[in-house]
Amino acid sequence: YKLSEKRKDGTNVGYVRVSEFNSLVNSKLQDALKDLKSQGANAYVLDLRSNTGGAFQSAVEISGFFFEDRVATYVVDSNQVEL
């Protein structure tokens, strides 16, 4: 992760690459976002290119960092019934 861009309008972009959703991603991403914020980041790019996938629950948990009080996922069965 890094502070990748400082724009003239005051936007400071933090860049974080997530290569896999696993049991470590939650704490590592939380640490990265905290550090970037301390460096002045107020906007973020979460790079998921080449992400190999992994633990669904980890992906849902980290979405909570960005989607406060909003549903990040819906799970439906083969009949389109929400579970």
mmCIF file of N, CA and C in Angstrom:
data_model
loop_
_atom_site.group_PDB
_atom_site.id
_atom_site.type_symbol
_atom_site.label_atom_id
_atom_site.label_comp_id
_atom_site.label_asym_id
_atom_site.label_seq_id
_atom_site.Cartn_x
_atom_site.Cartn_y
_atom_site.Cartn_z
ATOM 1 N N TYR A 1 0.841 -1.179 0.000
ATOM 2 C CA TYR A 1 0.000 0.000 0.000
ATOM 3 C C TYR A 1 0.878 1.231 0.000
ATOM 4 N N LYS A 2 0.287 2.342 -0.474
ATOM 5 C CA LYS A 2 1.047 3.591 -0.498
ATOM 6 C C LYS A 2 0.087 4.760 -0.715
ATOM 7 N N LEU A 3 0.540 5.938 -0.359
ATOM 8 C CA LEU A 3 -0.172 7.162 -0.705
ATOM 9 C C LEU A 3 0.243 7.467 -2.135
ATOM 10 N N SER A 4 -0.690 7.281 -3.057
ATOM 11 C CA SER A 4 -0.292 7.280 -4.464
ATOM 12 C C SER A 4 -0.423 8.608 -5.176
ATOM 13 N N GLU A 5 -1.276 9.491 -4.665
ATOM 14 C CA GLU A 5 -1.499 10.728 -5.404
ATOM 15 C C GLU A 5 -2.019 11.815 -4.473
ATOM 16 N N LYS A 6 -1.488 13.013 -4.644
ATOM 17 C CA LYS A 6 -1.994 14.199 -3.948
ATOM 18 C C LYS A 6 -2.468 15.173 -5.017
ATOM 19 N N ARG A 7 -3.776 15.412 -5.025
ATOM 20 C CA ARG A 7 -4.359 16.267 -6.048
ATOM 21 C C ARG A 7 -4.490 17.705 -5.561
ATOM 22 N N LYS A 8 -4.569 18.625 -6.492
ATOM 23 C CA LYS A 8 -4.681 20.051 -6.170
ATOM 24 C C LYS A 8 -5.964 20.379 -5.418
ATOM 25 N N ASP A 9 -7.014 19.560 -5.625
ATOM 26 C CA ASP A 9 -8.292 19.834 -4.956
ATOM 27 C C ASP A 9 -8.327 19.343 -3.509
ATOM 28 N N GLY A 10 -7.213 18.811 -3.013
ATOM 29 C CA GLY A 10 -7.142 18.340 -1.630
ATOM 30 C C GLY A 10 -7.381 16.850 -1.462
ATOM 31 N N THR A 11 -7.657 16.169 -2.557
ATOM 32 C CA THR A 11 -7.853 14.723 -2.497
ATOM 33 C C THR A 11 -6.497 14.035 -2.426
ATOM 34 N N ASN A 12 -6.324 13.202 -1.423
ATOM 35 C CA ASN A 12 -5.103 12.421 -1.254
ATOM 36 C C ASN A 12 -5.485 10.946 -1.362
ATOM 37 N N VAL A 13 -4.995 10.289 -2.393
ATOM 38 C CA VAL A 13 -5.434 8.942 -2.732
ATOM 39 C C VAL A 13 -4.490 7.896 -2.145
ATOM 40 N N GLY A 14 -5.075 7.018 -1.345
ATOM 41 C CA GLY A 14 -4.346 5.862 -0.827
ATOM 42 C C GLY A 14 -4.621 4.665 -1.714
ATOM 43 N N TYR A 15 -3.583 3.908 -2.039
ATOM 44 C CA TYR A 15 -3.689 2.747 -2.922
ATOM 45 C C TYR A 15 -3.384 1.494 -2.114
ATOM 46 N N VAL A 16 -4.284 0.503 -2.194
ATOM 47 C CA VAL A 16 -4.073 -0.768 -1.506
ATOM 48 C C VAL A 16 -4.370 -1.900 -2.481
ATOM 49 N N ARG A 17 -3.439 -2.817 -2.605
ATOM 50 C CA ARG A 17 -3.640 -3.999 -3.451
ATOM 51 C C ARG A 17 -3.998 -5.185 -2.566
ATOM 52 N N VAL A 18 -5.076 -5.874 -2.913
ATOM 53 C CA VAL A 18 -5.495 -7.083 -2.199
ATOM 54 C C VAL A 18 -5.398 -8.236 -3.183
ATOM 55 N N SER A 19 -4.445 -9.135 -2.945
ATOM 56 C CA SER A 19 -4.204 -10.218 -3.895
ATOM 57 C C SER A 19 -5.007 -11.470 -3.586
ATOM 58 N N GLU A 20 -5.531 -11.567 -2.349
ATOM 59 C CA GLU A 20 -6.298 -12.755 -1.980
ATOM 60 C C GLU A 20 -7.143 -12.431 -0.757
ATOM 61 N N PHE A 21 -8.329 -12.993 -0.706
ATOM 62 C CA PHE A 21 -9.174 -12.862 0.481
ATOM 63 C C PHE A 21 -8.906 -14.068 1.379
ATOM 64 N N ASN A 22 -8.232 -13.817 2.497
ATOM 65 C CA ASN A 22 -7.904 -14.893 3.431
ATOM 66 C C ASN A 22 -8.081 -14.393 4.860
ATOM 67 N N SER A 23 -7.673 -15.188 5.822
ATOM 68 C CA SER A 23 -7.881 -14.838 7.228
ATOM 69 C C SER A 23 -7.045 -13.638 7.676
ATOM 70 N N LEU A 24 -6.020 -13.274 6.929
ATOM 71 C CA LEU A 24 -5.145 -12.164 7.303
ATOM 72 C C LEU A 24 -5.556 -10.830 6.694
ATOM 73 N N VAL A 25 -6.363 -10.862 5.634
ATOM 74 C CA VAL A 25 -6.648 -9.648 4.873
ATOM 75 C C VAL A 25 -7.365 -8.593 5.708
ATOM 76 N N ASN A 26 -8.253 -8.990 6.589
ATOM 77 C CA ASN A 26 -9.004 -8.033 7.384
ATOM 78 C C ASN A 26 -8.075 -7.158 8.222
ATOM 79 N N SER A 27 -7.222 -7.775 9.021
ATOM 80 C CA SER A 27 -6.340 -6.995 9.898
ATOM 81 C C SER A 27 -5.287 -6.225 9.105
ATOM 82 N N LYS A 28 -4.763 -6.824 8.038
ATOM 83 C CA LYS A 28 -3.747 -6.122 7.240
ATOM 84 C C LYS A 28 -4.339 -4.912 6.518
ATOM 85 N N LEU A 29 -5.544 -5.072 5.988
ATOM 86 C CA LEU A 29 -6.184 -3.943 5.315
ATOM 87 C C LEU A 29 -6.540 -2.853 6.319
ATOM 88 N N GLN A 30 -7.018 -3.257 7.475
ATOM 89 C CA GLN A 30 -7.351 -2.280 8.512
ATOM 90 C C GLN A 30 -6.106 -1.478 8.905
ATOM 91 N N ASP A 31 -4.981 -2.155 9.073
ATOM 92 C CA ASP A 31 -3.723 -1.476 9.400
ATOM 93 C C ASP A 31 -3.292 -0.537 8.278
ATOM 94 N N ALA A 32 -3.414 -0.998 7.034
ATOM 95 C CA ALA A 32 -3.017 -0.178 5.888
ATOM 96 C C ALA A 32 -3.876 1.077 5.796
ATOM 97 N N LEU A 33 -5.191 0.925 5.956
ATOM 98 C CA LEU A 33 -6.088 2.086 5.878
ATOM 99 C C LEU A 33 -5.814 3.073 7.001
ATOM 100 N N LYS A 34 -5.532 2.555 8.175
ATOM 101 C CA LYS A 34 -5.215 3.418 9.322
ATOM 102 C C LYS A 34 -3.929 4.211 9.054
ATOM 103 N N ASP A 35 -2.912 3.524 8.532
ATOM 104 C CA ASP A 35 -1.649 4.184 8.229
ATOM 105 C C ASP A 35 -1.815 5.211 7.109
ATOM 106 N N LEU A 36 -2.540 4.845 6.065
ATOM 107 C CA LEU A 36 -2.777 5.788 4.968
ATOM 108 C C LEU A 36 -3.538 7.018 5.453
ATOM 109 N N LYS A 37 -4.511 6.809 6.313
ATOM 110 C CA LYS A 37 -5.269 7.943 6.857
ATOM 111 C C LYS A 37 -4.342 8.864 7.657
ATOM 112 N N SER A 38 -3.423 8.275 8.412
ATOM 113 C CA SER A 38 -2.478 9.097 9.183
ATOM 114 C C SER A 38 -1.532 9.879 8.267
ATOM 115 N N GLN A 39 -1.365 9.396 7.033
ATOM 116 C CA GLN A 39 -0.551 10.095 6.035
ATOM 117 C C GLN A 39 -1.359 11.126 5.253
ATOM 118 N N GLY A 40 -2.663 11.215 5.568
ATOM 119 C CA GLY A 40 -3.496 12.224 4.918
ATOM 120 C C GLY A 40 -4.446 11.714 3.857
ATOM 121 N N ALA A 41 -4.502 10.401 3.656
ATOM 122 C CA ALA A 41 -5.403 9.860 2.631
ATOM 123 C C ALA A 41 -6.853 10.145 3.001
ATOM 124 N N ASN A 42 -7.623 10.581 2.008
ATOM 125 C CA ASN A 42 -9.054 10.806 2.202
ATOM 126 C C ASN A 42 -9.880 10.203 1.059
ATOM 127 N N ALA A 43 -9.211 9.424 0.215
ATOM 128 C CA ALA A 43 -9.849 8.658 -0.856
ATOM 129 C C ALA A 43 -8.982 7.415 -1.063
ATOM 130 N N TYR A 44 -9.611 6.333 -1.525
ATOM 131 C CA TYR A 44 -8.873 5.068 -1.609
ATOM 132 C C TYR A 44 -9.151 4.344 -2.919
ATOM 133 N N VAL A 45 -8.110 3.673 -3.414
ATOM 134 C CA VAL A 45 -8.245 2.747 -4.526
ATOM 135 C C VAL A 45 -7.932 1.375 -3.956
ATOM 136 N N LEU A 46 -8.895 0.471 -4.060
ATOM 137 C CA LEU A 46 -8.703 -0.914 -3.629
ATOM 138 C C LEU A 46 -8.514 -1.738 -4.894
ATOM 139 N N ASP A 47 -7.281 -2.136 -5.149
ATOM 140 C CA ASP A 47 -6.920 -2.831 -6.380
ATOM 141 C C ASP A 47 -7.126 -4.330 -6.196
ATOM 142 N N LEU A 48 -8.111 -4.873 -6.901
ATOM 143 C CA LEU A 48 -8.412 -6.302 -6.820
ATOM 144 C C LEU A 48 -7.986 -7.047 -8.086
ATOM 145 N N ARG A 49 -7.253 -6.361 -8.966
ATOM 146 C CA ARG A 49 -6.771 -7.034 -10.179
ATOM 147 C C ARG A 49 -5.868 -8.193 -9.775
ATOM 148 N N SER A 50 -5.991 -9.287 -10.464
ATOM 149 C CA SER A 50 -5.200 -10.501 -10.200
ATOM 150 C C SER A 50 -5.502 -11.115 -8.837
ATOM 151 N N ASN A 51 -6.607 -10.700 -8.197
ATOM 152 C CA ASN A 51 -7.007 -11.319 -6.941
ATOM 153 C C ASN A 51 -7.469 -12.731 -7.251
ATOM 154 N N THR A 52 -6.910 -13.689 -6.536
ATOM 155 C CA THR A 52 -7.208 -15.098 -6.794
ATOM 156 C C THR A 52 -8.473 -15.582 -6.101
ATOM 157 N N GLY A 53 -9.142 -14.688 -5.375
ATOM 158 C CA GLY A 53 -10.364 -15.089 -4.673
ATOM 159 C C GLY A 53 -10.031 -15.500 -3.262
ATOM 160 N N GLY A 54 -10.728 -16.496 -2.770
ATOM 161 C CA GLY A 54 -10.453 -16.980 -1.428
ATOM 162 C C GLY A 54 -11.700 -17.021 -0.579
ATOM 163 N N ALA A 55 -11.544 -16.651 0.677
ATOM 164 C CA ALA A 55 -12.608 -16.773 1.670
ATOM 165 C C ALA A 55 -13.675 -15.700 1.467
ATOM 166 N N PHE A 56 -14.869 -16.134 1.151
ATOM 167 C CA PHE A 56 -15.998 -15.224 0.926
ATOM 168 C C PHE A 56 -16.228 -14.336 2.136
ATOM 169 N N GLN A 57 -16.165 -14.901 3.332
ATOM 170 C CA GLN A 57 -16.418 -14.129 4.550
ATOM 171 C C GLN A 57 -15.415 -12.991 4.701
ATOM 172 N N SER A 58 -14.177 -13.209 4.322
ATOM 173 C CA SER A 58 -13.164 -12.149 4.389
ATOM 174 C C SER A 58 -13.517 -11.000 3.462
ATOM 175 N N ALA A 59 -13.979 -11.329 2.274
ATOM 176 C CA ALA A 59 -14.381 -10.290 1.323
ATOM 177 C C ALA A 59 -15.546 -9.479 1.872
ATOM 178 N N VAL A 60 -16.504 -10.149 2.482
ATOM 179 C CA VAL A 60 -17.650 -9.458 3.068
ATOM 180 C C VAL A 60 -17.205 -8.558 4.222
ATOM 181 N N GLU A 61 -16.318 -9.061 5.066
ATOM 182 C CA GLU A 61 -15.850 -8.283 6.210
ATOM 183 C C GLU A 61 -15.137 -7.004 5.777
ATOM 184 N N ILE A 62 -14.264 -7.086 4.782
ATOM 185 C CA ILE A 62 -13.545 -5.877 4.383
ATOM 186 C C ILE A 62 -14.440 -4.897 3.640
ATOM 187 N N SER A 63 -15.501 -5.388 3.041
ATOM 188 C CA SER A 63 -16.429 -4.454 2.397
ATOM 189 C C SER A 63 -17.048 -3.523 3.430
ATOM 190 N N GLY A 64 -17.137 -3.991 4.661
ATOM 191 C CA GLY A 64 -17.667 -3.174 5.745
ATOM 192 C C GLY A 64 -16.822 -1.940 6.034
ATOM 193 N N PHE A 65 -15.566 -1.947 5.636
ATOM 194 C CA PHE A 65 -14.720 -0.765 5.813
ATOM 195 C C PHE A 65 -15.190 0.380 4.922
ATOM 196 N N PHE A 66 -15.885 0.036 3.843
ATOM 197 C CA PHE A 66 -16.271 1.021 2.848
ATOM 198 C C PHE A 66 -17.776 1.233 2.741
ATOM 199 N N PHE A 67 -18.568 0.260 3.160
ATOM 200 C CA PHE A 67 -20.016 0.331 3.052
ATOM 201 C C PHE A 67 -20.648 0.344 4.436
ATOM 202 N N GLU A 68 -20.550 1.440 5.143
ATOM 203 C CA GLU A 68 -21.142 1.534 6.469
ATOM 204 C C GLU A 68 -22.659 1.509 6.371
ATOM 205 N N ASP A 69 -23.279 0.667 7.173
ATOM 206 C CA ASP A 69 -24.737 0.565 7.261
ATOM 207 C C ASP A 69 -25.400 0.252 5.930
ATOM 208 N N ARG A 70 -24.699 -0.439 5.047
ATOM 209 C CA ARG A 70 -25.275 -0.866 3.773
ATOM 210 C C ARG A 70 -24.956 -2.338 3.558
ATOM 211 N N VAL A 71 -25.814 -3.017 2.857
ATOM 212 C CA VAL A 71 -25.604 -4.432 2.560
ATOM 213 C C VAL A 71 -24.584 -4.553 1.433
ATOM 214 N N ALA A 72 -23.543 -5.350 1.659
ATOM 215 C CA ALA A 72 -22.502 -5.532 0.645
ATOM 216 C C ALA A 72 -22.805 -6.713 -0.266
ATOM 217 N N THR A 73 -23.513 -7.691 0.244
ATOM 218 C CA THR A 73 -23.797 -8.886 -0.551
ATOM 219 C C THR A 73 -25.191 -9.433 -0.231
ATOM 220 N N TYR A 74 -25.722 -10.123 -1.175
ATOM 221 C CA TYR A 74 -26.934 -10.912 -0.987
ATOM 222 C C TYR A 74 -26.602 -12.331 -1.423
ATOM 223 N N VAL A 75 -27.110 -13.299 -0.705
ATOM 224 C CA VAL A 75 -26.923 -14.692 -1.085
ATOM 225 C C VAL A 75 -28.288 -15.217 -1.492
ATOM 226 N N VAL A 76 -28.358 -15.791 -2.679
ATOM 227 C CA VAL A 76 -29.613 -16.355 -3.181
ATOM 228 C C VAL A 76 -29.382 -17.799 -3.616
ATOM 229 N N ASP A 77 -30.444 -18.598 -3.543
ATOM 230 C CA ASP A 77 -30.330 -19.978 -3.995
ATOM 231 C C ASP A 77 -30.640 -20.067 -5.487
ATOM 232 N N SER A 78 -30.663 -21.277 -6.007
ATOM 233 C CA SER A 78 -30.849 -21.459 -7.449
ATOM 234 C C SER A 78 -32.231 -21.028 -7.938
ATOM 235 N N ASN A 79 -33.169 -20.842 -7.004
ATOM 236 C CA ASN A 79 -34.516 -20.366 -7.359
ATOM 237 C C ASN A 79 -34.642 -18.859 -7.154
ATOM 238 N N GLN A 80 -33.522 -18.192 -6.961
ATOM 239 C CA GLN A 80 -33.472 -16.742 -6.741
ATOM 240 C C GLN A 80 -34.148 -16.317 -5.436
ATOM 241 N N VAL A 81 -34.184 -17.226 -4.453
ATOM 242 C CA VAL A 81 -34.731 -16.928 -3.131
ATOM 243 C C VAL A 81 -33.576 -16.466 -2.252
ATOM 244 N N GLU A 82 -33.742 -15.281 -1.664
ATOM 245 C CA GLU A 82 -32.694 -14.744 -0.814
ATOM 246 C C GLU A 82 -32.579 -15.569 0.472
ATOM 247 N N LEU A 83 -31.364 -15.905 0.822
ATOM 248 C CA LEU A 83 -31.111 -16.698 2.027
ATOM 249 C C LEU A 83 -30.746 -15.817 3.199
#
